[in-house]
N, CA and C of each residue as an Amber inpcrd file, in Angstrom:
protein
   288
 -41.7280000  -1.7500000  11.8580000 -42.1560000  -0.3680000  11.6470000
 -41.0810000   0.5680000  12.1760000 -40.9030000   1.6680000  11.4880000
 -39.9080000   2.6460000  11.9010000 -40.5940000   3.9090000  12.3830000
 -39.9080000   4.6440000  13.2460000 -40.4120000   5.9480000  13.6710000
 -40.3340000   6.8940000  12.4850000 -41.1470000   7.9230000  12.5070000
 -41.1720000   8.8420000  11.3660000 -39.8740000   9.6180000  11.2280000
 -39.0880000   9.7340000  12.3210000 -37.8290000  10.4650000  12.2240000
 -36.6290000   9.5450000  11.9910000 -36.8590000   8.2490000  11.9010000
 -35.7660000   7.2960000  11.7020000 -35.4510000   7.1630000  10.2150000
 -34.1550000   7.2050000   9.9040000 -33.6980000   7.0480000   8.5240000
 -32.9690000   5.7150000   8.4190000 -33.3850000   4.8920000   7.4800000
 -32.7120000   3.6280000   7.2030000 -31.8230000   3.8640000   5.9930000
 -30.5590000   3.4870000   6.1180000 -29.6020000   3.7560000   5.0520000
 -28.8130000   2.4920000   4.7470000 -28.5760000   2.2280000   3.4770000
 -27.7310000   1.1020000   3.0960000 -27.0410000   1.4060000   1.7760000
 -25.9260000   0.7200000   1.5720000 -25.1480000   0.8640000   0.3440000
 -25.2230000  -0.4400000  -0.4320000 -25.1920000  -0.3280000  -1.7340000
 -25.2180000  -1.5250000  -2.5660000 -24.4790000  -1.2610000  -3.8700000
 -24.0660000  -2.3550000  -4.4940000 -23.3130000  -2.2860000  -5.7420000
 -24.1400000  -2.9200000  -6.8490000 -24.1630000  -2.2770000  -7.9850000
 -24.8000000  -2.8270000  -9.1750000 -23.7550000  -2.9420000 -10.2730000
 -23.8260000  -4.0260000 -11.0340000 -22.9470000  -4.2040000 -12.1820000
 -23.8160000  -4.2830000 -13.4240000 -23.6040000  -3.3490000 -14.3290000
 -24.3530000  -3.3020000 -15.5810000 -23.3460000  -3.2990000 -16.7210000
 -23.4320000  -4.3120000 -17.5750000 -22.5170000  -4.4600000 -18.7100000
 -21.0510000  -4.3930000 -18.2770000 -20.7630000  -5.0030000 -17.1470000
 -19.3960000  -5.0800000 -16.6470000 -18.9280000  -3.8700000 -15.8620000
 -19.6970000  -2.8070000 -15.8370000 -19.3190000  -1.6020000 -15.0950000
 -19.9670000  -1.6320000 -13.7110000 -19.1300000  -1.5060000 -12.6730000
 -19.6320000  -1.5280000 -11.3000000 -19.9380000  -0.1080000 -10.8450000
 -21.0930000   0.0560000 -10.2300000 -21.4870000   1.3410000  -9.6660000
 -21.9580000   1.1270000  -8.2320000 -21.6670000   2.0930000  -7.3670000
 -22.0610000   2.0360000  -5.9660000 -23.1440000   3.0680000  -5.6960000
 -24.1560000   2.6520000  -4.9280000 -25.2840000   3.5160000  -4.6120000
 -25.5650000   3.4830000  -3.1150000 -26.1140000   4.5810000  -2.6220000
 -26.5960000   4.6510000  -1.2480000 -28.0820000   4.9650000  -1.3080000
 -28.8650000   4.2240000  -0.5580000 -30.3040000   4.4850000  -0.4540000
 -30.6050000   4.9070000   0.9790000 -31.3720000   5.9820000   1.1160000
 -31.8030000   6.4810000   2.4280000 -33.3280000   6.5340000   2.4100000
 -33.9380000   5.8290000   3.3510000 -35.3940000   5.7000000   3.3780000
 -35.9200000   6.1950000   4.7260000 -36.9730000   6.9770000   4.6650000
 -37.6360000   7.4270000   5.8920000 -39.1470000   7.3620000   5.7000000
 -39.8300000   6.9340000   6.7620000 -41.2950000   6.8560000   6.7190000
 -41.8720000   8.2520000   6.8910000 -42.9850000   8.4850000   6.2380000
 -43.7000000   9.7380000   6.4420000 -44.5380000   9.6270000   7.7070000
 -45.0920000  10.7190000   8.1520000 -45.7930000  10.7520000   9.4410000
 -46.9320000   9.7440000   9.5460000 -47.5950000   9.4320000   8.4510000
 -48.7210000   8.4930000   8.5160000 -48.2850000   7.0290000   8.4440000
 -47.0230000   6.7800000   8.2200000 -46.4490000   5.4320000   8.0960000
 -47.0540000   4.6210000   6.9540000 -47.8260000   5.2570000   6.1160000
 -48.3890000   4.5850000   4.9510000 -47.5220000   4.8200000   3.7210000
 -46.6320000   5.7880000   3.8220000 -45.7650000   6.1300000   2.7020000
 -44.3520000   6.3480000   3.2210000 -43.4200000   6.2860000   2.2980000
 -42.0200000   6.5280000   2.6520000 -41.3610000   7.3130000   1.5300000
 -40.2700000   7.9470000   1.8870000 -39.4650000   8.6700000   0.9080000
 -38.1300000   7.9440000   0.8100000 -37.6910000   7.7020000  -0.4150000
 -36.4090000   7.0360000  -0.6450000 -35.5650000   7.9210000  -1.5510000
 -34.3510000   8.2150000  -1.1050000 -33.4080000   8.9900000  -1.9050000
 -32.2350000   8.0740000  -2.2190000 -31.9200000   7.9590000  -3.4840000
 -30.8080000   7.1070000  -3.9250000 -29.7750000   7.9990000  -4.5890000
 -28.5180000   7.7970000  -4.2310000 -27.4560000   8.5680000  -4.8740000
 -26.3350000   7.6410000  -5.3170000 -25.7480000   7.9770000  -6.4250000
 -24.6070000   7.2450000  -6.9610000 -23.3560000   7.8470000  -6.3310000
 -22.6080000   7.0330000  -5.5810000 -21.3770000   7.5370000  -4.9740000
 -20.1670000   6.7160000  -5.4310000 -20.2020000   6.2850000  -6.6850000
 -19.1330000   5.4610000  -7.2490000 -17.7790000   6.1560000  -7.1660000
 -17.7060000   7.4250000  -7.5580000 -16.4230000   8.1390000  -7.5360000
 -15.8760000   8.2440000  -6.1150000 -16.7370000   8.5400000  -5.1500000
 -16.3090000   8.6230000  -3.7580000 -15.8340000   7.2610000  -3.2610000
 -16.5520000   6.2030000  -3.6080000 -16.1660000   4.8460000  -3.1970000
 -14.7920000   4.4810000  -3.7690000 -14.5770000   4.7800000  -5.0460000
 -13.2930000   4.4750000  -5.6750000 -12.1600000   5.2800000  -5.0450000
 -12.4210000   6.5400000  -4.6980000 -11.4010000   7.3650000  -4.0400000
 -11.0600000   6.7920000  -2.6660000 -12.0710000   6.3470000  -1.9310000
 -11.8330000   5.7230000  -0.6240000 -11.0040000   4.4510000  -0.7680000
 -11.3330000   3.6460000  -1.7750000 -10.5830000   2.4070000  -2.0180000
  -9.1220000   2.7140000  -2.3360000  -8.9030000   3.7430000  -3.1340000
  -7.5370000   4.1240000  -3.4960000  -6.7690000   4.6000000  -2.2630000
  -7.4010000   5.4070000  -1.4170000  -6.7500000   5.8600000  -0.1850000
  -6.4410000   4.6870000   0.7360000  -7.3650000   3.7520000   0.8410000
  -7.1520000   2.5570000   1.6630000  -5.9510000   1.7670000   1.1460000
  -5.8640000   1.6210000  -0.1620000  -4.7450000   0.9030000  -0.7640000
  -3.4270000   1.6320000  -0.5140000  -3.4360000   2.9410000  -0.6870000
  -2.2210000   3.7320000  -0.4690000  -1.7690000   3.6640000   0.9870000
  -2.7170000   3.5620000   1.9070000  -2.3880000   3.5160000   3.3290000
  -1.8480000   2.1620000   3.7620000  -2.1970000   1.0910000   3.0330000
  -1.8650000  -0.2550000   3.5020000  -0.9150000  -1.0500000   2.6120000
  -0.5350000  -0.5040000   1.4610000   0.3580000  -1.2420000   0.5640000
   1.4840000  -0.3460000   0.0790000   2.6760000  -0.9120000  -0.0370000
   3.8340000  -0.1830000  -0.5370000   3.6400000   0.1240000  -2.0190000
   3.8560000   1.3730000  -2.3940000   3.6390000   1.7990000  -3.7810000
   4.6110000   1.1230000  -4.7440000   5.8340000   0.8620000  -4.3120000
   6.8440000   0.2770000  -5.1950000   6.6750000  -1.2340000  -5.3510000
   6.5000000  -1.9300000  -4.2360000   6.4590000  -3.3970000  -4.2870000
   5.0410000  -3.9590000  -4.3320000   4.0680000  -3.1860000  -3.8740000
   2.7000000  -3.6840000  -3.7990000   2.4600000  -4.6040000  -2.6100000
   3.4730000  -4.7350000  -1.7530000   3.3430000  -5.6030000  -0.5800000
   2.6290000  -4.8810000   0.5560000   1.9780000  -5.6540000   1.3910000
   1.2980000  -5.0940000   2.5610000   2.3190000  -4.4470000   3.4880000
   1.9170000  -3.3550000   4.1460000   2.8300000  -2.6610000   5.0470000
   2.4690000  -2.9220000   6.5090000   3.2000000  -2.2770000   7.3960000
   3.0160000  -2.4830000   8.8320000   1.6280000  -2.0320000   9.2990000
   1.1060000  -0.9710000   8.7030000  -0.2220000  -0.4820000   9.0930000
  -1.2840000  -1.5510000   8.8420000  -1.1890000  -2.2450000   7.7170000
  -2.1510000  -3.3140000   7.4260000  -1.9540000  -4.4840000   8.3820000
  -0.6970000  -4.8150000   8.6740000  -0.4230000  -5.8790000   9.6420000
  -1.0750000  -5.5520000  10.9790000  -0.8780000  -4.3260000  11.4530000
  -1.4650000  -3.9200000  12.7320000  -2.9880000  -4.0220000  12.7000000
  -3.5930000  -3.5830000  11.6120000  -5.0560000  -3.6190000  11.4810000
  -5.5700000  -5.0610000  11.4940000  -4.9540000  -5.9280000  10.6980000
  -5.3930000  -7.3250000  10.6230000  -5.1280000  -8.0750000  11.9170000
  -4.0070000  -7.7570000  12.5680000  -3.6930000  -8.3960000  13.8410000
  -4.7220000  -8.0060000  14.8990000  -5.0850000  -6.7400000  14.9300000
  -6.1000000  -6.2750000  15.8830000  -7.4420000  -6.9670000  15.6340000
  -7.8340000  -7.1050000  14.3730000  -9.0850000  -7.7970000  14.0370000
  -9.0340000  -9.2570000  14.4660000  -7.8960000  -9.8980000  14.2430000
  -7.7480000 -11.3110000  14.6030000  -7.8090000 -11.5160000  16.1100000
  -7.1770000 -10.6300000  16.8600000  -7.2030000 -10.7320000  18.3210000
  -8.6310000 -10.5540000  18.8290000  -9.3480000  -9.5650000  18.3020000
 -10.7410000  -9.3520000  18.7110000 -11.6070000 -10.5640000  18.3900000
 -11.3990000 -11.1400000  17.2060000 -12.1720000 -12.3120000  16.8000000
 -11.8690000 -13.5070000  17.7040000 -10.5900000 -13.7110000  18.0190000
 -10.2070000 -14.8260000  18.8880000 -10.8200000 -14.6610000  20.2780000
 -10.7820000 -13.4430000  20.7960000 -11.3870000 -13.2010000  22.1190000
 -12.8940000 -13.4270000  22.0880000 -13.5360000 -12.9000000  21.0560000
 -14.9890000 -13.0120000  20.9390000 -15.4260000 -14.4760000  20.8420000
 -14.6300000 -15.2960000  20.1480000 -14.9760000 -16.7020000  19.9340000
 -14.2750000 -17.6430000  20.9060000 -13.6150000 -17.0580000  21.9190000
 -12.9100000 -17.8410000  22.9280000 -11.9460000 -18.8410000  22.2840000
 -11.1450000 -18.3500000  21.3560000 -10.1820000 -19.1840000  20.6440000
  -8.7610000 -18.7340000  20.9650000  -7.8360000 -19.6370000  20.7750000
  -6.4220000 -19.3120000  20.9220000  -5.8760000 -18.8660000  19.5780000
  -4.8280000 -18.0710000  19.6410000  -4.1630000 -17.6850000  18.4050000
  -2.6990000 -17.4210000  18.7070000  -1.9080000 -17.4690000  17.6790000
  -0.4890000 -17.1840000  17.8090000  -0.0190000 -16.3680000  16.6260000
   1.1150000 -15.7110000  16.8100000   1.6790000 -14.8800000  15.7480000
   3.1600000 -15.1920000  15.6420000   3.6120000 -15.4180000  14.4290000
   5.0340000 -15.5790000  14.1570000   5.4360000 -14.4040000  13.2900000
   6.3270000 -13.5610000  13.7970000   6.7300000 -12.3530000  13.0860000
   8.2120000 -12.4530000  12.7650000   8.5330000 -12.3880000  11.4850000
   9.9270000 -12.4110000  11.0460000  10.1920000 -11.1140000  10.3080000
  11.0830000 -10.2970000  10.8290000  11.4090000  -9.0110000  10.2250000
  12.6370000  -9.1940000   9.3440000  12.4760000  -8.9130000   8.0640000
  13.5910000  -9.0750000   7.1260000  14.3970000  -7.8140000   6.9790000
């Protein structure tokens, strides 16, 4: 059960006839907890713009290769994962 002021939100993707669309659903219980209100919005254009910005930030436009920013991000994730799981890790970095 949720409080009447609590909003549950999630994103999901639907594919219809090969076209992918992204939606956000926001659900909140009404005061009697017997009913709820759900608002769904299509945010496909915003999702695609975010994906494009993410790609531009992490990949070289000319070569399509991953850049240093992506290396730093993935390395940070790997270190956190290794610490969380009490695992060892190593990195071999060759700068061309």
